[in-house]
Amino acid sequence: MSTNDFIPVCEPTLLGNESRYVQQAISENWIGSQGKFLDQIHQEFPEYLGVKYGTTVSNGTCALHLALVALGIGPGDEVIVSDFNMIAPAFAIKYTGATPVFVDCRLDTWNMNVAQIEAKITAKTKAIMAVHIYGLSCEMEPILALAKKHNLFVIEDAAEAIGSEYYGKKCGSMGDINAFSFYSNKNITCGEGGFVATNDQSLYEKCLYYKNLCFPLHGPRNYWHAHVGFNYRLTNLQAAILVAQMERIEEYVGRRIENARLYRQHLKDIPGIGLPHQVSDKEFKNTYWMFGITLADEFGLSRDEVGVRLKKLGIDTRPFFIPMHKQPSLSQGHSGADPQDFPNSINLSERGMYLPSSSSLRPEQIERIAAALRTLQESR
Ligand SMILES: *Cc1c(COP(=O)(O)O)cnc(C)c1O
């Protein structure tokens, strides 16, 4: 392979039984929303997380929506969530008619600043949504303590943190109800897919009910619908891919952690490059869904300029998220949106970018990316 092969920012890694299981689902004629691969993933993924119940859904965005619906969150309610975020958590809150209320993030962890949550709690607040950013767990214990004190629900969005841990507990196992995404760039994937996990049987049953158009869960299948439901079902074809991904989850997640180790080693002495927060695995086990860096003035080139120049060298990157308080789609009907409240979120969104992060990335590719960044810095 030539040294200038294009390196995508992320691609799925399908090294195992993915294709064999999909073919099996087809040959057995189970391609819809029932089948043995669905049964298997409904068993295996909660087991992996250490939670009692869980069910698949069509994608991570509807996993978040379903979680909120199961909790009974709706118009007039407020949900506290980080301003430095992917759009789906805020949209899911909007779908219910509730209002997302933003707190700033921390400059070191990039996760929600827990110290700012309490000031945003009002009589309308119903939940805190803890979104684990780029693979690093939020500070769950203080979040859970605050929720208990104020009688709020906690929803974890572990879409970016499949396999990540907080003091030995899996991300997506600690909240009242938790959402995952299996989109094609996530730590494990089936192209498009999602999951809702909970230890609460009644929340679980509400998820089963609402995800399937509110067909009655018990008794004969009839066409009597007491509530407005959704079709958020996943297919057995996608579950077939997931079952194969689960067989190799330790490897796929381990490769991302190894990528991060190599990136750190090669980038650590380049002036102006800020690396992801590092804490011991015992406390926060980061799976580095995406390996993010921040560029200080010292680097000598802006983040956007670096993105353009790396692209010319065949290296794909992405800028960090745009803060939620700046999103035109959210500018109506959410409180606490004074830009002065979000200095860290704004800072990261201007200086942060993530580098290629696939599980299938090779060490020599990481070396090439690091060398390119070093050359850019030295020749600025
Ligand atoms: C990917 C992602 C989602 C949404 O998942 P989809 O499957 O793309 O709908 C939700 N939250 C976060 C934090 C994500 O990164």
PDB file of C-alpha atoms in Angstrom, residues 267 270-274 293-303 305-306 310 351 353 370 372-380:
ATOM      1  CA  LEU A 267       1.941  13.421  19.921  1.00  0.00           C
ATOM      2  CA  ILE A 270       4.433  18.408  19.864  1.00  0.00           C
ATOM      3  CA  PRO A 271       4.011  22.015  21.099  1.00  0.00           C
ATOM      4  CA  GLY A 272       0.418  23.246  21.275  1.00  0.00           C
ATOM      5  CA  ILE A 273      -1.332  19.870  21.077  1.00  0.00           C
ATOM      6  CA  GLY A 274      -3.651  19.107  24.004  1.00  0.00           C
ATOM      7  CA  ILE A 293      -6.973  16.796  20.431  1.00  0.00           C
ATOM      8  CA  THR A 294      -7.092  20.529  21.090  1.00  0.00           C
ATOM      9  CA  LEU A 295      -4.822  23.033  19.385  1.00  0.00           C
ATOM     10  CA  ALA A 296      -3.458  25.933  21.432  1.00  0.00           C
ATOM     11  CA  ASP A 297      -2.074  29.130  19.814  1.00  0.00           C
ATOM     12  CA  GLU A 298       1.375  27.658  20.333  1.00  0.00           C
ATOM     13  CA  PHE A 299       0.689  25.112  17.600  1.00  0.00           C
ATOM     14  CA  GLY A 300       0.818  27.984  15.122  1.00  0.00           C
ATOM     15  CA  LEU A 301      -2.105  26.998  12.885  1.00  0.00           C
ATOM     16  CA  SER A 302      -5.839  27.150  13.501  1.00  0.00           C
ATOM     17  CA  ARG A 303      -7.852  23.994  13.944  1.00  0.00           C
ATOM     18  CA  GLU A 305      -6.360  25.113   8.781  1.00  0.00           C
ATOM     19  CA  VAL A 306      -4.965  21.894  10.252  1.00  0.00           C
ATOM     20  CA  LEU A 310      -4.349  17.029   6.822  1.00  0.00           C
ATOM     21  CA  ARG A 351      -9.925  24.375  19.120  1.00  0.00           C
ATOM     22  CA  MET A 353     -10.718  18.118  16.432  1.00  0.00           C
ATOM     23  CA  ALA A 370       1.507  12.108  14.041  1.00  0.00           C
ATOM     24  CA  ALA A 372       2.052  14.980   9.512  1.00  0.00           C
ATOM     25  CA  LEU A 373       1.006  17.004  12.570  1.00  0.00           C
ATOM     26  CA  ARG A 374       4.630  17.420  13.632  1.00  0.00           C
ATOM     27  CA  THR A 375       5.619  18.659  10.171  1.00  0.00           C
ATOM     28  CA  LEU A 376       2.696  21.110  10.134  1.00  0.00           C
ATOM     29  CA  GLN A 377       3.746  22.480  13.522  1.00  0.00           C
ATOM     30  CA  GLU A 378       7.417  22.777  12.614  1.00  0.00           C
ATOM     31  CA  SER A 379       6.863  24.390   9.222  1.00  0.00           C
ATOM     32  CA  ARG A 380       4.028  26.737  10.168  1.00  0.00           C
TER      33      ARG A 380
END
